[in-house]
Amino acid sequence: MRGCFIAVTLGLLSQCAAAQQPADLLDPRDAFRLSARAIDARTAEVEFRIAQGYYLYRDRFRFESDAGKLLADAELPAGKVKHDAFFGRSETYRDRVRIRVPLSAANVAKGRVKLKVTSQGCSDQGVCYIPQEQWVEVNLDYGASRRFP
């Protein structure tokens, strides 16, 4: 009887552990899908579509041009306040977030900009990803966008 109890307990524990394995987590590029477009001649709009059960931290965004120049003054909407086990009181985004990024005169003159977007998010399963860097190109002439691997 004792052996049966131990076997059942170990079986349940292994099922719970398996539910928390990284294989159950989305790849960060799938959890946080990035796109961008020009909204006028000097501003790009970066959008993240966030998978259900995942969230991004408002204060973990960074934007750079392909020349390595930090693009400051991005307009981030207010997030929802979360008391986070990892970072304390934080603002987070779920579902979707759109961020306006002012562009430099040099990028405007070229008619396009390649942006390096750094972000960080977590899963509701209690797993946080390391900061992610993704590239996206915005054509300022036509408002088209391309995602880079």
Tab-separated table of N, CA and C in Angstrom:
chain	number	residue	atom	x	y	z
A	1	MET	N	0.822	-1.193	0.000
A	1	MET	CA	0.000	0.000	0.000
A	1	MET	C	0.874	1.268	0.000
A	2	ARG	N	1.916	1.241	0.852
A	2	ARG	CA	2.811	2.392	0.923
A	2	ARG	C	3.498	2.620	-0.422
A	3	GLY	N	3.923	1.545	-1.079
A	3	GLY	CA	4.576	1.643	-2.390
A	3	GLY	C	3.638	2.229	-3.428
A	4	CYS	N	2.363	1.861	-3.369
A	4	CYS	CA	1.367	2.378	-4.301
A	4	CYS	C	1.173	3.878	-4.089
A	5	PHE	N	1.118	4.294	-2.828
A	5	PHE	CA	0.966	5.715	-2.506
A	5	PHE	C	2.148	6.514	-3.052
A	6	ILE	N	3.350	5.998	-2.842
A	6	ILE	CA	4.552	6.689	-3.317
A	6	ILE	C	4.529	6.777	-4.848
A	7	ALA	N	4.132	5.716	-5.521
A	7	ALA	CA	4.088	5.704	-6.979
A	7	ALA	C	3.072	6.722	-7.501
A	8	VAL	N	1.895	6.778	-6.876
A	8	VAL	CA	0.868	7.733	-7.299
A	8	VAL	C	1.348	9.163	-7.052
A	9	THR	N	1.955	9.415	-5.889
A	9	THR	CA	2.458	10.742	-5.561
A	9	THR	C	3.535	11.174	-6.551
A	10	LEU	N	4.476	10.287	-6.837
A	10	LEU	CA	5.528	10.613	-7.793
A	10	LEU	C	4.945	10.856	-9.182
A	11	GLY	N	3.942	10.089	-9.559
A	11	GLY	CA	3.293	10.283	-10.856
A	11	GLY	C	2.641	11.644	-10.960
A	12	LEU	N	1.949	12.053	-9.895
A	12	LEU	CA	1.317	13.377	-9.892
A	12	LEU	C	2.351	14.495	-9.922
A	13	LEU	N	3.426	14.332	-9.155
A	13	LEU	CA	4.473	15.343	-9.147
A	13	LEU	C	5.136	15.466	-10.513
A	14	SER	N	5.358	14.350	-11.180
A	14	SER	CA	5.999	14.418	-12.498
A	14	SER	C	5.071	15.083	-13.514
A	15	GLN	N	3.746	14.869	-13.392
A	15	GLN	CA	2.806	15.538	-14.296
A	15	GLN	C	2.799	17.040	-14.055
A	16	CYS	N	2.853	17.466	-12.789
A	16	CYS	CA	2.890	18.895	-12.469
A	16	CYS	C	4.181	19.516	-12.977
A	17	ALA	N	5.297	18.821	-12.795
A	17	ALA	CA	6.573	19.342	-13.268
A	17	ALA	C	6.573	19.440	-14.786
A	18	ALA	N	5.979	18.456	-15.450
A	18	ALA	CA	5.945	18.478	-16.911
A	18	ALA	C	5.134	19.664	-17.421
A	19	ALA	N	4.120	20.073	-16.677
A	19	ALA	CA	3.290	21.205	-17.096
A	19	ALA	C	4.077	22.516	-17.055
A	20	GLN	N	5.164	22.574	-16.308
A	20	GLN	CA	5.957	23.787	-16.182
A	20	GLN	C	7.229	23.747	-17.028
A	21	GLN	N	7.419	22.715	-17.827
A	21	GLN	CA	8.620	22.597	-18.639
A	21	GLN	C	8.633	23.646	-19.734
A	22	PRO	N	9.824	24.112	-20.112
A	22	PRO	CA	9.925	25.115	-21.168
A	22	PRO	C	9.275	24.693	-22.486
A	23	ALA	N	9.123	23.409	-22.732
A	23	ALA	CA	8.489	22.964	-23.977
A	23	ALA	C	7.047	23.466	-24.070
A	24	ASP	N	6.420	23.738	-22.928
A	24	ASP	CA	5.053	24.237	-22.917
A	24	ASP	C	4.983	25.743	-23.161
A	25	LEU	N	6.100	26.409	-23.071
A	25	LEU	CA	6.137	27.853	-23.272
A	25	LEU	C	6.296	28.173	-24.746
A	26	LEU	N	5.712	29.291	-25.157
A	26	LEU	CA	5.891	29.756	-26.525
A	26	LEU	C	7.294	30.325	-26.696
A	27	ASP	N	7.807	30.216	-27.900
A	27	ASP	CA	9.029	30.920	-28.243
A	27	ASP	C	8.724	32.407	-28.053
A	28	PRO	N	9.664	33.199	-27.536
A	28	PRO	CA	9.350	34.611	-27.285
A	28	PRO	C	8.881	35.377	-28.529
A	29	ARG	N	9.350	35.005	-29.708
A	29	ARG	CA	8.909	35.692	-30.934
A	29	ARG	C	7.457	35.355	-31.272
A	30	ASP	N	6.969	34.219	-30.783
A	30	ASP	CA	5.557	33.872	-30.956
A	30	ASP	C	4.703	34.460	-29.836
A	31	ALA	N	5.259	34.535	-28.643
A	31	ALA	CA	4.530	35.106	-27.509
A	31	ALA	C	4.361	36.620	-27.672
A	32	PHE	N	5.360	37.251	-28.295
A	32	PHE	CA	5.377	38.707	-28.442
A	32	PHE	C	5.673	39.038	-29.905
A	33	ARG	N	4.626	39.042	-30.727
A	33	ARG	CA	4.784	39.261	-32.183
A	33	ARG	C	4.929	40.750	-32.484
A	34	LEU	N	6.004	41.075	-33.168
A	34	LEU	CA	6.365	42.460	-33.466
A	34	LEU	C	6.041	42.830	-34.908
A	35	SER	N	5.507	44.026	-35.091
A	35	SER	CA	5.357	44.615	-36.419
A	35	SER	C	5.525	46.128	-36.262
A	36	ALA	N	5.697	46.820	-37.381
A	36	ALA	CA	5.855	48.279	-37.335
A	36	ALA	C	5.392	48.875	-38.647
A	37	ARG	N	5.015	50.150	-38.582
A	37	ARG	CA	4.598	50.872	-39.777
A	37	ARG	C	4.868	52.350	-39.552
A	38	ALA	N	4.936	53.089	-40.639
A	38	ALA	CA	5.069	54.540	-40.556
A	38	ALA	C	3.676	55.120	-40.354
A	39	ILE	N	3.550	56.036	-39.410
A	39	ILE	CA	2.258	56.706	-39.244
A	39	ILE	C	2.310	58.135	-39.778
A	40	ASP	N	3.521	58.642	-39.960
A	40	ASP	CA	3.748	59.891	-40.690
A	40	ASP	C	5.222	59.901	-41.084
A	41	ALA	N	5.687	60.976	-41.673
A	41	ALA	CA	7.045	61.027	-42.215
A	41	ALA	C	8.131	60.954	-41.146
A	42	ARG	N	7.794	61.218	-39.883
A	42	ARG	CA	8.809	61.254	-38.823
A	42	ARG	C	8.526	60.315	-37.663
A	43	THR	N	7.502	59.459	-37.792
A	43	THR	CA	7.124	58.610	-36.662
A	43	THR	C	6.790	57.203	-37.122
A	44	ALA	N	7.346	56.240	-36.412
A	44	ALA	CA	6.997	54.834	-36.631
A	44	ALA	C	6.111	54.376	-35.481
A	45	GLU	N	5.219	53.465	-35.781
A	45	GLU	CA	4.411	52.844	-34.735
A	45	GLU	C	4.815	51.382	-34.645
A	46	VAL	N	5.312	50.996	-33.486
A	46	VAL	CA	5.713	49.622	-33.210
A	46	VAL	C	4.561	48.962	-32.474
A	47	GLU	N	4.176	47.781	-32.936
A	47	GLU	CA	3.067	47.066	-32.297
A	47	GLU	C	3.523	45.675	-31.883
A	48	PHE	N	3.149	45.302	-30.673
A	48	PHE	CA	3.326	43.938	-30.198
A	48	PHE	C	1.949	43.322	-30.000
A	49	ARG	N	1.749	42.150	-30.576
A	49	ARG	CA	0.566	41.342	-30.290
A	49	ARG	C	1.034	40.270	-29.305
A	50	ILE	N	0.450	40.303	-28.145
A	50	ILE	CA	0.918	39.489	-27.031
A	50	ILE	C	-0.025	38.303	-26.849
A	51	ALA	N	0.540	37.104	-26.836
A	51	ALA	CA	-0.254	35.883	-26.714
A	51	ALA	C	-0.962	35.839	-25.359
A	52	GLN	N	-2.083	35.140	-25.341
A	52	GLN	CA	-2.835	34.982	-24.094
A	52	GLN	C	-1.962	34.257	-23.075
A	53	GLY	N	-1.948	34.772	-21.848
A	53	GLY	CA	-1.152	34.173	-20.784
A	53	GLY	C	0.264	34.733	-20.695
A	54	TYR	N	0.531	35.801	-21.454
A	54	TYR	CA	1.845	36.440	-21.473
A	54	TYR	C	1.683	37.938	-21.296
A	55	TYR	N	2.751	38.604	-20.886
A	55	TYR	CA	2.719	40.054	-20.735
A	55	TYR	C	4.106	40.635	-20.941
A	56	LEU	N	4.154	41.915	-21.318
A	56	LEU	CA	5.392	42.663	-21.500
A	56	LEU	C	5.497	43.746	-20.442
A	57	TYR	N	6.721	44.043	-20.024
A	57	TYR	CA	6.968	45.111	-19.059
A	57	TYR	C	7.116	46.453	-19.768
A	58	ARG	N	6.415	47.448	-19.282
A	58	ARG	CA	6.447	48.782	-19.895
A	58	ARG	C	7.839	49.389	-19.844
A	59	ASP	N	8.546	49.222	-18.747
A	59	ASP	CA	9.843	49.888	-18.591
A	59	ASP	C	11.024	49.090	-19.139
A	60	ARG	N	10.749	48.050	-19.910
A	60	ARG	CA	11.829	47.230	-20.476
A	60	ARG	C	11.984	47.404	-21.989
A	61	PHE	N	11.383	48.443	-22.546
A	61	PHE	CA	11.516	48.700	-23.978
A	61	PHE	C	12.706	49.604	-24.258
A	62	ARG	N	13.343	49.352	-25.405
A	62	ARG	CA	14.437	50.192	-25.889
A	62	ARG	C	14.378	50.150	-27.417
A	63	PHE	N	14.621	51.293	-28.043
A	63	PHE	CA	14.555	51.403	-29.495
A	63	PHE	C	15.844	52.024	-30.005
A	64	GLU	N	16.436	51.387	-31.036
A	64	GLU	CA	17.662	51.891	-31.654
A	64	GLU	C	17.526	51.825	-33.163
A	65	SER	N	18.210	52.752	-33.849
A	65	SER	CA	18.262	52.688	-35.309
A	65	SER	C	19.336	51.680	-35.706
A	66	ASP	N	19.376	51.338	-36.990
A	66	ASP	CA	20.381	50.384	-37.452
A	66	ASP	C	21.792	50.956	-37.329
A	67	ALA	N	21.914	52.263	-37.172
A	67	ALA	CA	23.219	52.887	-36.953
A	67	ALA	C	23.633	52.813	-35.483
A	68	GLY	N	22.791	52.220	-34.641
A	68	GLY	CA	23.109	52.081	-33.223
A	68	GLY	C	22.717	53.279	-32.386
A	69	LYS	N	21.988	54.212	-32.983
A	69	LYS	CA	21.570	55.410	-32.249
A	69	LYS	C	20.296	55.118	-31.455
A	70	LEU	N	20.356	55.393	-30.166
A	70	LEU	CA	19.192	55.221	-29.303
A	70	LEU	C	18.119	56.219	-29.708
A	71	LEU	N	16.900	55.733	-29.891
A	71	LEU	CA	15.769	56.594	-30.245
A	71	LEU	C	14.973	56.853	-28.968
A	72	ALA	N	15.132	58.037	-28.434
A	72	ALA	CA	14.496	58.402	-27.168
A	72	ALA	C	13.100	58.955	-27.421
A	73	ASP	N	12.410	59.233	-26.361
A	73	ASP	CA	11.098	59.880	-26.403
A	73	ASP	C	10.006	59.035	-27.052
A	74	ALA	N	10.132	57.726	-26.981
A	74	ALA	CA	9.046	56.873	-27.468
A	74	ALA	C	7.821	57.126	-26.594
A	75	GLU	N	6.651	57.113	-27.225
A	75	GLU	CA	5.397	57.347	-26.512
A	75	GLU	C	4.767	56.008	-26.167
A	76	LEU	N	4.921	55.600	-24.917
A	76	LEU	CA	4.354	54.346	-24.436
A	76	LEU	C	3.055	54.625	-23.694
A	77	PRO	N	1.998	53.900	-24.019
A	77	PRO	CA	0.749	54.094	-23.272
A	77	PRO	C	0.901	53.583	-21.841
A	78	ALA	N	0.016	54.039	-20.985
A	78	ALA	CA	0.024	53.543	-19.606
A	78	ALA	C	-0.273	52.051	-19.618
A	79	GLY	N	0.378	51.321	-18.737
A	79	GLY	CA	0.133	49.893	-18.618
A	79	GLY	C	-0.725	49.604	-17.401
A	80	LYS	N	-1.011	48.346	-17.203
A	80	LYS	CA	-1.761	47.920	-16.027
A	80	LYS	C	-0.752	47.600	-14.920
A	81	VAL	N	-0.989	48.146	-13.725
A	81	VAL	CA	-0.071	47.930	-12.609
A	81	VAL	C	-0.187	46.484	-12.124
A	82	LYS	N	0.980	45.876	-11.968
A	82	LYS	CA	1.060	44.485	-11.501
A	82	LYS	C	2.095	44.436	-10.387
A	83	HIS	N	1.776	43.693	-9.340
A	83	HIS	CA	2.753	43.459	-8.278
A	83	HIS	C	3.460	42.173	-8.630
A	84	ASP	N	4.638	42.341	-9.190
A	84	ASP	CA	5.379	41.260	-9.820
A	84	ASP	C	6.393	40.646	-8.861
A	85	ALA	N	6.470	39.318	-8.849
A	85	ALA	CA	7.421	38.610	-7.987
A	85	ALA	C	8.862	38.885	-8.396
A	86	PHE	N	9.085	39.213	-9.661
A	86	PHE	CA	10.439	39.420	-10.161
A	86	PHE	C	10.895	40.868	-10.042
A	87	PHE	N	10.016	41.822	-10.388
A	87	PHE	CA	10.419	43.223	-10.474
A	87	PHE	C	9.618	44.153	-9.564
A	88	GLY	N	8.814	43.620	-8.649
A	88	GLY	CA	8.032	44.468	-7.756
A	88	GLY	C	6.875	45.127	-8.487
A	89	ARG	N	6.544	46.358	-8.100
A	89	ARG	CA	5.441	47.081	-8.734
A	89	ARG	C	5.861	47.476	-10.143
A	90	SER	N	5.131	46.982	-11.127
A	90	SER	CA	5.482	47.219	-12.534
A	90	SER	C	4.223	47.479	-13.347
A	91	GLU	N	4.403	48.211	-14.440
A	91	GLU	CA	3.324	48.359	-15.413
A	91	GLU	C	3.562	47.339	-16.516
A	92	THR	N	2.490	46.664	-16.913
A	92	THR	CA	2.607	45.628	-17.932
A	92	THR	C	1.538	45.806	-19.003
A	93	TYR	N	1.797	45.149	-20.133
A	93	TYR	CA	0.847	45.142	-21.245
A	93	TYR	C	0.452	43.709	-21.544
A	94	ARG	N	-0.807	43.522	-21.858
A	94	ARG	CA	-1.336	42.239	-22.317
A	94	ARG	C	-2.065	42.466	-23.637
A	95	ASP	N	-2.261	41.419	-24.376
A	95	ASP	CA	-3.004	41.430	-25.642
A	95	ASP	C	-2.282	42.200	-26.749
A	96	ARG	N	-2.196	43.527	-26.627
A	96	ARG	CA	-1.606	44.340	-27.684
A	96	ARG	C	-1.107	45.657	-27.095
A	97	VAL	N	-0.001	46.138	-27.624
A	97	VAL	CA	0.474	47.472	-27.260
A	97	VAL	C	1.042	48.121	-28.520
A	98	ARG	N	0.721	49.410	-28.680
A	98	ARG	CA	1.245	50.206	-29.791
A	98	ARG	C	2.064	51.345	-29.206
A	99	ILE	N	3.284	51.501	-29.744
A	99	ILE	CA	4.229	52.485	-29.233
A	99	ILE	C	4.680	53.369	-30.390
A	100	ARG	N	4.599	54.677	-30.201
A	100	ARG	CA	5.059	55.624	-31.225
A	100	ARG	C	6.522	55.957	-30.964
A	101	VAL	N	7.318	55.831	-32.030
A	101	VAL	CA	8.758	56.061	-31.925
A	101	VAL	C	9.155	57.182	-32.885
A	102	PRO	N	9.589	58.332	-32.347
A	102	PRO	CA	10.046	59.419	-33.215
A	102	PRO	C	11.343	59.016	-33.927
A	103	LEU	N	11.466	59.405	-35.193
A	103	LEU	CA	12.618	59.031	-35.997
A	103	LEU	C	13.524	60.231	-36.227
A	104	SER	N	14.785	59.941	-36.492
A	104	SER	CA	15.756	61.011	-36.727
A	104	SER	C	15.621	61.559	-38.147
A	105	ALA	N	16.139	62.746	-38.346
A	105	ALA	CA	16.138	63.364	-39.675
A	105	ALA	C	16.922	62.511	-40.671
A	106	ALA	N	17.994	61.859	-40.213
A	106	ALA	CA	18.797	61.004	-41.093
A	106	ALA	C	17.976	59.825	-41.600
A	107	ASN	N	17.183	59.223	-40.741
A	107	ASN	CA	16.333	58.119	-41.175
A	107	ASN	C	15.264	58.601	-42.142
A	108	VAL	N	14.694	59.744	-41.860
A	108	VAL	CA	13.662	60.306	-42.727
A	108	VAL	C	14.250	60.575	-44.116
A	109	ALA	N	15.475	61.100	-44.160
A	109	ALA	CA	16.124	61.395	-45.439
A	109	ALA	C	16.362	60.131	-46.265
A	110	LYS	N	16.642	59.007	-45.599
A	110	LYS	CA	16.868	57.740	-46.305
A	110	LYS	C	15.560	57.118	-46.798
A	111	GLY	N	14.438	57.531	-46.205
A	111	GLY	CA	13.149	56.988	-46.617
A	111	GLY	C	12.793	55.668	-45.961
A	112	ARG	N	13.635	55.196	-45.086
A	112	ARG	CA	13.359	53.955	-44.367
A	112	ARG	C	14.176	53.935	-43.080
A	113	VAL	N	13.766	53.101	-42.174
A	113	VAL	CA	14.532	52.904	-40.950
A	113	VAL	C	14.426	51.441	-40.540
A	114	LYS	N	15.518	50.913	-40.112
A	114	LYS	CA	15.567	49.565	-39.550
A	114	LYS	C	15.707	49.771	-38.043
A	115	LEU	N	14.734	49.292	-37.292
A	115	LEU	CA	14.724	49.486	-35.843
A	115	LEU	C	15.106	48.208	-35.115
A	116	LYS	N	15.947	48.366	-34.100
A	116	LYS	CA	16.200	47.270	-33.169
A	116	LYS	C	15.322	47.544	-31.958
A	117	VAL	N	14.410	46.634	-31.684
A	117	VAL	CA	13.459	46.798	-30.590
A	117	VAL	C	13.801	45.775	-29.510
A	118	THR	N	14.088	46.271	-28.329
A	118	THR	CA	14.383	45.405	-27.194
A	118	THR	C	13.191	45.443	-26.251
A	119	SER	N	12.769	44.264	-25.797
A	119	SER	CA	11.620	44.163	-24.888
A	119	SER	C	11.858	42.990	-23.942
A	120	GLN	N	11.065	42.948	-22.876
A	120	GLN	CA	11.136	41.817	-21.956
A	120	GLN	C	9.745	41.510	-21.437
A	121	GLY	N	9.432	40.231	-21.378
A	121	GLY	CA	8.128	39.802	-20.903
A	121	GLY	C	8.199	38.475	-20.180
A	122	CYS	N	7.030	38.069	-19.701
A	122	CYS	CA	6.920	36.845	-18.918
A	122	CYS	C	5.664	36.072	-19.300
A	123	SER	N	5.611	34.859	-18.840
A	123	SER	CA	4.436	34.010	-18.959
A	123	SER	C	3.738	33.980	-17.606
A	124	ASP	N	2.432	33.812	-17.615
A	124	ASP	CA	1.693	33.656	-16.358
A	124	ASP	C	2.094	32.388	-15.618
A	125	GLN	N	2.843	31.505	-16.274
A	125	GLN	CA	3.323	30.283	-15.627
A	125	GLN	C	4.470	30.576	-14.660
A	126	GLY	N	4.910	31.852	-14.611
A	126	GLY	CA	5.972	32.227	-13.687
A	126	GLY	C	7.359	32.189	-14.307
A	127	VAL	N	7.432	32.156	-15.630
A	127	VAL	CA	8.717	32.135	-16.326
A	127	VAL	C	8.896	33.451	-17.056
A	128	CYS	N	10.022	34.130	-16.788
A	128	CYS	CA	10.332	35.370	-17.500
A	128	CYS	C	11.428	35.104	-18.516
A	129	TYR	N	11.302	35.731	-19.665
A	129	TYR	CA	12.295	35.614	-20.722
A	129	TYR	C	13.407	36.632	-20.493
A	130	ILE	N	14.583	36.332	-21.005
A	130	ILE	CA	15.638	37.342	-21.002
A	130	ILE	C	15.209	38.435	-21.984
A	131	PRO	N	15.782	39.639	-21.886
A	131	PRO	CA	15.409	40.683	-22.852
A	131	PRO	C	15.614	40.192	-24.287
A	132	GLN	N	14.619	40.477	-25.134
A	132	GLN	CA	14.626	40.038	-26.529
A	132	GLN	C	14.952	41.207	-27.440
A	133	GLU	N	15.806	40.959	-28.428
A	133	GLU	CA	16.101	41.958	-29.455
A	133	GLU	C	15.514	41.468	-30.768
A	134	GLN	N	14.727	42.327	-31.400
A	134	GLN	CA	14.128	42.006	-32.696
A	134	GLN	C	14.338	43.197	-33.625
A	135	TRP	N	14.434	42.894	-34.925
A	135	TRP	CA	14.601	43.931	-35.940
A	135	TRP	C	13.345	44.042	-36.781
A	136	VAL	N	13.009	45.264	-37.134
A	136	VAL	CA	11.884	45.513	-38.035
A	136	VAL	C	12.257	46.702	-38.919
A	137	GLU	N	11.914	46.622	-40.198
A	137	GLU	CA	12.194	47.721	-41.121
A	137	GLU	C	10.901	48.437	-41.466
A	138	VAL	N	10.963	49.768	-41.442
A	138	VAL	CA	9.802	50.583	-41.766
A	138	VAL	C	10.139	51.425	-42.980
A	139	ASN	N	9.334	51.295	-44.021
A	139	ASN	CA	9.471	52.102	-45.226
A	139	ASN	C	8.677	53.381	-44.994
A	140	LEU	N	9.364	54.496	-44.913
A	140	LEU	CA	8.700	55.760	-44.598
A	140	LEU	C	7.948	56.340	-45.777
A	141	ASP	N	8.240	55.861	-46.977
A	141	ASP	CA	7.539	56.354	-48.165
A	141	ASP	C	6.145	55.757	-48.307
A	142	TYR	N	6.011	54.498	-47.972
A	142	TYR	CA	4.754	53.787	-48.249
A	142	TYR	C	4.063	53.255	-47.010
A	143	GLY	N	4.682	53.384	-45.834
A	143	GLY	CA	4.070	52.856	-44.619
A	143	GLY	C	4.128	51.356	-44.522
A	144	ALA	N	4.922	50.712	-45.386
A	144	ALA	CA	5.031	49.257	-45.361
A	144	ALA	C	6.005	48.843	-44.255
A	145	SER	N	5.915	47.616	-43.840
A	145	SER	CA	6.849	47.118	-42.836
A	145	SER	C	7.283	45.708	-43.162
A	146	ARG	N	8.432	45.348	-42.627
A	146	ARG	CA	8.980	44.008	-42.789
A	146	ARG	C	9.537	43.558	-41.469
A	147	ARG	N	9.361	42.295	-41.163
A	147	ARG	CA	9.897	41.725	-39.936
A	147	ARG	C	11.152	40.958	-40.282
A	148	PHE	N	12.177	41.077	-39.453
A	148	PHE	CA	13.428	40.363	-39.668
A	148	PHE	C	13.580	39.279	-38.619
A	149	PRO	N	14.196	38.171	-38.976
A	149	PRO	CA	14.415	37.100	-37.980
A	149	PRO	C	15.354	37.517	-36.886
